[in-house]
Amino acid sequence: MKILGIETSCDETAAAVVEDGKVVLSSALASSSSLHVKTGGIIPEVAARKQIESIIPVIEEALSPIGKENIDAIAVTYGPGLIGSLLVGVETAKTLSLVWNKPIVPTNHLVAHIYANFIDRQEEPGFPIVSLVVSGGHTDFVLMQTHGDIKYLGGTRDDAAGEAFDKTARLLGLPYPGGPEIAKVAEQYLSQELNLFPRPMINEDTIDTSFSGLKTAVLKHTKENPDFDKNLLAAQIQEAIVDTLVAKSLKAVEKYNPKSFLLAGGVSANKRLREKIIEALKDKTEVFIPNLKYSTDNAVMIASAAFFNYKPIPWQEVTANPSLVIEE
Ligand code: KG4
Ligand code: ZN
């Protein structure tokens, strides 16, 4: 089955055709990320306008090697995300579903991040699965007994891990998006001991955590030490976030004893997190980490999630839901 996936939840406009949830036949992406560097963050209105400009060319590019007549269904992100951006993808997908007479599968962006781990893989992750979805807006631990059976286990009580990267990067004067920037400049200090900042709730018997205190700690440190070494602080920030995520992942795996552990979401692109998660969990469960190009937002994962959770509904009933959560 060939599914056309469409993703427009934030500042990426993406379309892809994926066969049977795993084989990528085409993938196209346009990003308005560079426009947001100047403002240090996304202006939703600017992102939405860019989505309108990019959506048709991106879909055309994804369809060109396959042909629209060979598509079996259309999958589209309906949430969570920015309402203006989401609407562009949702309304386009509904129109195409009607005009081409193809089934439409509304897809949860957060669930789709998990499916980035199924792409280009001979061996699928075995159930039960524990997954950590770490993105710009979410830090969610979930338990999946099978496809479509997802239970939220815990996560951050305030800021998401990606948000912590982005906000602290801003305090250091690094450009948006902050996560990859912090990772880049931190590289030179990774062999040092890096325990300047607290690892919140790390010793508590819960997989919940909190990242808002990190912002305050970084702000305080930069005020008290005006000649701080930006790169060293970046390494300190990254280590505090990574260590917290790794400790909580270990707790989740020990508690739920899953067959597989899947790292997912934009922050899974972080090299330090990838290395430390594998090291900490490799003797306890099978660890899956998405191919780098499917870690951050893309449409391949949308088409893949729709294949494994194939539930088409009438196009009239598809509506964007900006505040959708992972356990629907
Ligand atoms: O999943 P994603 O692409 O978009 C959302 O659904 O939010 O995640 C974006 C988040 C941003 O906060 C970004 O800073 C973070 O992922 N990110 C990273 C890295 N690459 C992206 N954080 C740390 N290290 C990275 N290499
Ligand atoms: Zn995302």
CSV table of C-alpha atoms and ligand atoms in Angstrom, one decimal:
chain,number,residue,atom,x,y,z
A,1,MET,CA,0.0,0.0,0.0
A,2,LYS,CA,1.4,3.4,-1.0
A,3,ILE,CA,0.5,6.3,1.3
A,4,LEU,CA,1.1,10.0,0.6
A,5,GLY,CA,2.0,11.7,3.9
A,6,ILE,CA,1.6,15.4,4.5
A,7,GLU,CA,3.1,17.2,7.4
A,8,THR,CA,2.7,20.9,8.2
A,9,SER,CA,2.4,21.2,12.0
A,10,CYS,CA,5.1,23.8,12.5
A,11,ASP,CA,7.7,25.4,10.2
A,12,GLU,CA,8.4,22.4,7.9
A,13,THR,CA,6.3,21.7,4.9
A,14,ALA,CA,6.8,18.0,4.0
A,15,ALA,CA,5.3,15.4,1.7
A,16,ALA,CA,6.4,11.8,1.1
A,17,VAL,CA,5.2,8.6,-0.4
A,18,VAL,CA,5.9,5.4,1.7
A,19,GLU,CA,5.1,1.8,0.8
A,20,ASP,CA,3.8,-0.5,3.5
A,21,GLY,CA,4.9,1.9,6.2
A,22,LYS,CA,8.6,1.2,5.7
A,23,VAL,CA,9.9,1.8,2.2
A,24,VAL,CA,10.4,5.4,1.3
A,25,LEU,CA,9.5,6.0,-2.4
A,26,SER,CA,9.9,9.8,-2.3
A,27,SER,CA,10.3,12.6,0.2
A,28,ALA,CA,10.2,16.4,-0.2
A,29,LEU,CA,10.6,19.1,2.4
A,30,ALA,CA,10.7,22.9,2.5
A,31,SER,CA,11.5,24.7,5.7
A,32,SER,CA,10.9,28.3,6.8
A,33,SER,CA,13.3,27.7,9.7
A,34,SER,CA,15.8,30.3,8.3
A,35,LEU,CA,13.1,33.0,8.4
A,36,HIS,CA,12.8,32.5,12.2
A,37,VAL,CA,16.5,33.0,13.0
A,38,LYS,CA,16.0,36.7,12.9
A,39,THR,CA,13.2,36.6,15.5
A,40,GLY,CA,14.8,34.0,17.7
A,41,GLY,CA,11.7,31.8,17.5
A,42,ILE,CA,8.7,31.0,15.3
A,43,ILE,CA,6.1,33.7,14.5
A,44,PRO,CA,3.1,31.5,13.8
A,45,GLU,CA,1.7,33.9,11.2
A,46,VAL,CA,5.0,33.8,9.2
A,47,ALA,CA,5.2,30.0,9.4
A,48,ALA,CA,1.6,29.6,8.2
A,49,ARG,CA,2.1,32.0,5.2
A,50,LYS,CA,5.2,30.0,4.2
A,51,GLN,CA,3.2,26.8,4.4
A,52,ILE,CA,0.7,28.1,1.9
A,53,GLU,CA,3.5,29.0,-0.5
A,54,SER,CA,5.3,25.6,-0.2
A,55,ILE,CA,2.5,23.0,0.1
A,56,ILE,CA,1.6,22.5,-3.6
A,57,PRO,CA,5.2,22.4,-4.9
A,58,VAL,CA,6.2,20.0,-2.1
A,59,ILE,CA,3.3,17.6,-2.8
A,60,GLU,CA,4.0,17.8,-6.5
A,61,GLU,CA,7.7,16.9,-5.9
A,62,ALA,CA,6.8,14.0,-3.7
A,63,LEU,CA,4.3,12.6,-6.2
A,64,SER,CA,6.3,13.1,-9.3
A,65,PRO,CA,8.2,9.8,-9.3
A,66,ILE,CA,5.1,7.8,-8.5
A,67,GLY,CA,2.0,9.5,-10.0
A,68,LYS,CA,-1.1,10.4,-8.0
A,69,GLU,CA,-3.1,7.6,-9.6
A,70,ASN,CA,-0.8,5.1,-7.9
A,71,ILE,CA,-1.4,6.4,-4.4
A,72,ASP,CA,-3.8,4.3,-2.2
A,73,ALA,CA,-4.4,6.9,0.6
A,74,ILE,CA,-3.5,10.3,2.0
A,75,ALA,CA,-2.3,10.7,5.5
A,76,VAL,CA,-2.1,14.1,7.1
A,77,THR,CA,-1.0,15.5,10.5
A,78,TYR,CA,-4.0,16.9,12.3
A,79,GLY,CA,-2.2,17.9,15.5
A,80,PRO,CA,-0.6,18.9,17.7
A,81,GLY,CA,1.0,22.0,16.3
A,82,LEU,CA,0.4,25.6,15.3
A,83,ILE,CA,-3.2,26.1,14.1
A,84,GLY,CA,-2.4,28.2,11.0
A,85,SER,CA,0.3,25.7,9.8
A,86,LEU,CA,-1.9,22.6,10.6
A,87,LEU,CA,-4.8,24.0,8.6
A,88,VAL,CA,-2.8,24.3,5.4
A,89,GLY,CA,-1.9,20.6,5.4
A,90,VAL,CA,-5.3,19.5,6.6
A,91,GLU,CA,-7.4,21.5,4.1
A,92,THR,CA,-5.1,20.6,1.3
A,93,ALA,CA,-5.3,16.9,2.2
A,94,LYS,CA,-9.1,17.0,2.4
A,95,THR,CA,-9.3,18.7,-1.0
A,96,LEU,CA,-7.1,16.1,-2.6
A,97,SER,CA,-9.1,13.3,-0.9
A,98,LEU,CA,-12.3,14.6,-2.4
A,99,VAL,CA,-11.0,15.4,-5.9
A,100,TRP,CA,-8.9,12.2,-6.3
A,101,ASN,CA,-11.4,10.0,-4.4
A,102,LYS,CA,-8.7,8.6,-2.1
A,103,PRO,CA,-9.2,7.6,1.6
A,104,ILE,CA,-7.8,10.1,4.1
A,105,VAL,CA,-6.1,9.1,7.4
A,106,PRO,CA,-5.8,11.9,10.0
A,107,THR,CA,-2.5,11.2,11.9
A,108,ASN,CA,-1.2,12.3,15.3
A,109,HIS,CA,2.2,14.0,14.9
A,110,LEU,CA,3.5,12.7,18.2
A,111,VAL,CA,2.6,9.1,17.5
A,112,ALA,CA,4.1,9.6,14.0
A,113,HIS,CA,7.5,10.5,15.6
A,114,ILE,CA,7.6,7.0,17.1
A,115,TYR,CA,7.1,5.4,13.7
A,116,ALA,CA,10.3,7.1,12.4
A,117,ASN,CA,11.8,4.0,14.1
A,118,PHE,CA,10.0,1.6,11.6
A,119,ILE,CA,11.3,3.2,8.4
A,120,ASP,CA,14.0,1.5,6.3
A,121,ARG,CA,14.2,-1.3,8.9
A,122,GLN,CA,14.2,-5.1,8.1
A,123,GLU,CA,13.4,-5.9,11.7
A,124,GLU,CA,10.5,-4.1,13.3
A,125,PRO,CA,10.6,-3.1,17.0
A,126,GLY,CA,8.9,-5.8,19.1
A,127,PHE,CA,6.0,-5.1,21.5
A,128,PRO,CA,5.6,-4.1,24.2
A,129,ILE,CA,7.3,-0.8,23.3
A,130,VAL,CA,8.3,2.0,25.7
A,131,SER,CA,9.0,5.2,23.8
A,132,LEU,CA,10.3,8.6,24.8
A,133,VAL,CA,9.0,11.3,22.5
A,134,VAL,CA,11.2,14.4,22.9
A,135,SER,CA,10.3,17.3,20.7
A,136,GLY,CA,10.0,21.1,20.8
A,137,GLY,CA,6.7,20.8,22.7
A,138,HIS,CA,6.7,17.4,24.3
A,139,THR,CA,8.6,15.1,26.6
A,140,ASP,CA,6.4,12.0,26.8
A,141,PHE,CA,7.0,8.5,27.9
A,142,VAL,CA,4.5,6.1,26.4
A,143,LEU,CA,3.8,2.4,26.5
A,144,MET,CA,2.5,0.6,23.4
A,145,GLN,CA,1.1,-2.9,23.7
A,146,THR,CA,0.5,-3.0,20.0
A,147,HIS,CA,-0.2,-0.5,17.1
A,148,GLY,CA,-2.9,1.9,18.2
A,149,ASP,CA,-2.8,0.9,21.8
A,150,ILE,CA,-0.8,3.8,23.4
A,151,LYS,CA,-0.8,4.8,27.1
A,152,TYR,CA,0.9,7.9,28.4
A,153,LEU,CA,3.2,7.0,31.3
A,154,GLY,CA,4.7,10.4,32.3
A,155,GLY,CA,7.0,13.1,31.2
A,156,THR,CA,7.9,16.7,31.9
A,157,ARG,CA,5.7,18.7,34.3
A,158,ASP,CA,6.6,22.0,32.6
A,159,ASP,CA,8.9,22.8,29.7
A,160,ALA,CA,9.7,20.1,27.1
A,161,ALA,CA,13.3,19.0,26.6
A,162,GLY,CA,13.4,20.7,23.1
A,163,GLU,CA,12.0,23.9,24.6
A,164,ALA,CA,14.7,23.8,27.3
A,165,PHE,CA,17.4,23.5,24.6
A,166,ASP,CA,15.8,26.4,22.6
A,167,LYS,CA,15.2,28.7,25.6
A,168,THR,CA,18.6,28.3,27.1
A,169,ALA,CA,20.3,28.6,23.7
A,170,ARG,CA,18.6,32.0,23.5
A,171,LEU,CA,20.1,33.0,26.8
A,172,LEU,CA,23.5,32.2,25.4
A,173,GLY,CA,22.9,34.2,22.3
A,174,LEU,CA,22.7,31.2,20.0
A,175,PRO,CA,20.4,31.2,17.0
A,176,TYR,CA,17.0,29.4,16.7
A,177,PRO,CA,16.5,26.4,16.7
A,178,GLY,CA,18.7,26.1,19.8
A,179,GLY,CA,19.1,22.3,20.1
A,180,PRO,CA,21.4,21.7,17.2
A,181,GLU,CA,23.4,24.9,18.0
A,182,ILE,CA,24.0,23.9,21.6
A,183,ALA,CA,25.0,20.4,20.4
A,184,LYS,CA,27.5,21.9,17.9
A,185,VAL,CA,29.3,24.3,20.2
A,186,ALA,CA,29.2,21.8,23.2
A,187,GLU,CA,31.3,19.2,21.2
A,188,GLN,CA,34.7,20.5,22.3
A,189,TYR,CA,33.9,20.0,26.0
A,190,LEU,CA,32.3,16.6,26.1
A,191,SER,CA,35.3,14.9,27.7
A,192,GLN,CA,35.0,17.2,30.8
A,193,GLU,CA,33.0,16.6,33.9
A,194,LEU,CA,29.8,18.5,33.3
A,195,ASN,CA,27.7,18.8,36.4
A,196,LEU,CA,27.2,22.5,36.9
A,197,PHE,CA,23.4,22.4,36.5
A,198,PRO,CA,20.9,20.3,38.5
A,199,ARG,CA,19.3,17.1,37.2
A,200,PRO,CA,15.7,17.8,38.4
A,201,MET,CA,13.9,15.0,40.2
A,202,ILE,CA,16.5,12.5,39.1
A,203,ASN,CA,16.5,10.5,42.4
A,204,GLU,CA,12.7,10.6,42.8
A,205,ASP,CA,10.8,7.4,42.2
A,206,THR,CA,8.9,8.8,39.2
A,207,ILE,CA,9.6,9.0,35.5
A,208,ASP,CA,8.2,12.6,35.6
A,209,THR,CA,10.7,15.4,35.4
A,210,SER,CA,10.9,19.2,35.1
A,211,PHE,CA,13.0,21.5,32.9
A,212,SER,CA,11.8,25.0,33.8
A,213,GLY,CA,14.4,25.3,36.6
A,214,LEU,CA,17.2,24.9,34.1
A,215,LYS,CA,16.3,28.2,32.4
A,216,THR,CA,16.5,30.1,35.7
A,217,ALA,CA,19.8,28.4,36.7
A,218,VAL,CA,21.3,29.3,33.3
A,219,LEU,CA,20.1,32.9,33.6
A,220,LYS,CA,21.4,33.3,37.1
A,221,HIS,CA,24.8,31.8,36.1
A,222,THR,CA,25.2,34.2,33.1
A,223,LYS,CA,24.3,37.2,35.2
A,224,GLU,CA,26.7,36.3,38.0
A,225,ASN,CA,29.5,35.4,35.5
A,226,PRO,CA,29.3,37.9,32.7
A,227,ASP,CA,32.4,36.6,31.0
A,228,PHE,CA,31.1,33.0,30.8
A,229,ASP,CA,32.4,30.6,28.2
A,230,LYS,CA,29.4,30.1,25.9
A,231,ASN,CA,30.5,26.8,24.6
A,232,LEU,CA,31.3,25.3,28.0
A,233,LEU,CA,27.9,26.4,29.3
A,234,ALA,CA,26.2,24.9,26.2
A,235,ALA,CA,27.9,21.6,27.1
A,236,GLN,CA,26.7,21.9,30.7
A,237,ILE,CA,23.2,22.5,29.6
A,238,GLN,CA,23.2,19.6,27.1
A,239,GLU,CA,24.6,17.3,29.8
A,240,ALA,CA,22.0,18.2,32.3
A,241,ILE,CA,19.1,17.6,29.8
A,242,VAL,CA,20.6,14.4,28.5
A,243,ASP,CA,21.4,12.9,31.9
A,244,THR,CA,17.9,13.6,33.1
A,245,LEU,CA,16.3,12.0,30.0
A,246,VAL,CA,18.7,9.0,30.3
A,247,ALA,CA,17.9,8.5,34.0
A,248,LYS,CA,14.2,8.7,33.4
A,249,SER,CA,14.4,6.3,30.4
A,250,LEU,CA,16.3,3.8,32.5
A,251,LYS,CA,13.6,4.1,35.2
A,252,ALA,CA,10.8,3.6,32.6
A,253,VAL,CA,12.5,0.5,31.2
A,254,GLU,CA,13.1,-1.0,34.6
A,255,LYS,CA,9.5,-0.4,35.6
A,256,TYR,CA,7.8,-1.6,32.4
A,257,ASN,CA,10.3,-4.1,31.1
A,258,PRO,CA,9.5,-3.6,27.4
A,259,LYS,CA,10.8,-5.7,24.5
A,260,SER,CA,11.9,-2.5,22.8
A,261,PHE,CA,12.8,1.1,23.7
A,262,LEU,CA,12.2,3.7,21.0
A,263,LEU,CA,13.7,7.2,21.1
A,264,ALA,CA,11.7,9.7,19.0
A,265,GLY,CA,11.1,13.4,18.2
A,266,GLY,CA,13.4,16.2,17.2
A,267,VAL,CA,15.7,16.0,20.2
A,268,SER,CA,16.5,12.4,19.3
A,269,ALA,CA,18.8,14.0,16.7
A,270,ASN,CA,21.1,14.9,19.6
A,271,LYS,CA,24.3,12.8,19.3
A,272,ARG,CA,25.1,12.9,23.0
A,273,LEU,CA,21.6,11.7,23.9
A,274,ARG,CA,21.8,8.9,21.3
A,275,GLU,CA,25.1,7.7,22.6
A,276,LYS,CA,24.2,7.9,26.3
A,277,ILE,CA,20.7,6.2,25.8
A,278,ILE,CA,22.3,3.3,24.0
A,279,GLU,CA,25.0,2.9,26.6
A,280,ALA,CA,22.5,3.0,29.5
A,281,LEU,CA,19.8,0.7,28.0
A,282,LYS,CA,21.6,-1.8,25.7
A,283,ASP,CA,21.8,-4.6,28.3
A,284,LYS,CA,18.1,-4.1,29.3
A,285,THR,CA,16.1,-3.9,26.2
A,286,GLU,CA,16.4,-3.5,22.4
A,287,VAL,CA,17.1,0.2,21.7
A,288,PHE,CA,15.9,1.8,18.5
A,289,ILE,CA,16.9,5.3,17.4
A,290,PRO,CA,15.6,6.9,14.2
A,291,ASN,CA,17.7,7.6,11.2
A,292,LEU,CA,18.9,11.2,11.6
A,293,LYS,CA,16.8,12.4,8.6
A,294,TYR,CA,13.6,11.1,10.2
A,295,SER,CA,14.4,12.4,13.8
A,296,THR,CA,13.1,15.9,13.2
A,297,ASP,CA,9.8,16.8,11.5
A,298,ASN,CA,9.2,15.0,8.2
A,299,ALA,CA,6.3,13.4,6.2
A,300,VAL,CA,7.7,9.9,5.9
A,301,MET,CA,6.9,9.2,9.5
A,302,ILE,CA,3.3,10.5,8.9
A,303,ALA,CA,2.8,8.0,6.1
A,304,SER,CA,4.4,5.2,8.1
A,305,ALA,CA,2.2,5.8,11.2
A,306,ALA,CA,-0.9,5.9,9.0
A,307,PHE,CA,-0.1,2.5,7.5
A,308,PHE,CA,0.3,0.8,10.8
A,309,ASN,CA,-2.8,2.6,12.2
A,310,TYR,CA,-4.9,2.5,9.1
A,311,LYS,CA,-8.2,4.2,10.1
A,312,PRO,CA,-9.6,6.3,7.2
A,313,ILE,CA,-12.5,8.6,8.0
A,314,PRO,CA,-14.8,10.7,5.7
A,315,TRP,CA,-12.9,13.8,4.6
A,316,GLN,CA,-15.6,16.1,6.0
A,317,GLU,CA,-14.7,14.9,9.5
A,318,VAL,CA,-11.0,15.6,9.5
A,319,THR,CA,-10.3,18.7,11.6
A,320,ALA,CA,-7.1,20.2,12.9
A,321,ASN,CA,-6.5,19.9,16.6
A,322,PRO,CA,-3.6,22.1,17.8
A,323,SER,CA,-3.6,20.7,21.3
A,324,LEU,CA,-3.9,17.0,20.5
A,325,VAL,CA,-2.1,14.8,23.0
A,326,ILE,CA,-0.3,11.5,22.4
A,327,GLU,CA,-3.0,9.3,24.0
A,328,GLU,CA,-6.0,10.1,22.0
B,1,KG4,O1,10.1,17.1,16.5
B,1,KG4,P1,10.6,18.4,16.1
B,1,KG4,O2,11.4,18.5,14.8
B,1,KG4,O3,9.5,19.5,16.0
B,1,KG4,C1,8.4,19.4,17.0
B,1,KG4,O4,7.5,18.5,16.8
B,1,KG4,O5,8.5,20.1,18.0
B,1,KG4,O6,11.5,18.9,17.3
B,1,KG4,C2,12.1,20.2,17.3
B,1,KG4,C3,13.0,20.3,18.6
B,1,KG4,C4,13.5,21.7,18.8
B,1,KG4,O7,13.3,22.1,20.1
B,1,KG4,C5,15.0,21.6,18.5
B,1,KG4,O8,15.8,22.5,19.2
B,1,KG4,C6,15.3,20.1,18.9
B,1,KG4,O9,14.1,19.4,18.5
B,1,KG4,N1,16.5,19.5,18.2
B,1,KG4,C7,17.6,19.2,18.9
B,1,KG4,C8,18.5,18.7,18.0
B,1,KG4,N2,17.9,18.8,16.7
B,1,KG4,C9,16.7,19.3,16.9
B,1,KG4,N3,17.8,19.3,20.2
B,1,KG4,C10,19.1,18.9,20.6
B,1,KG4,N4,20.0,18.4,19.8
B,1,KG4,C11,19.8,18.3,18.4
B,1,KG4,N5,20.7,17.9,17.6
B,2,ZN,ZN,7.8,17.0,15.6
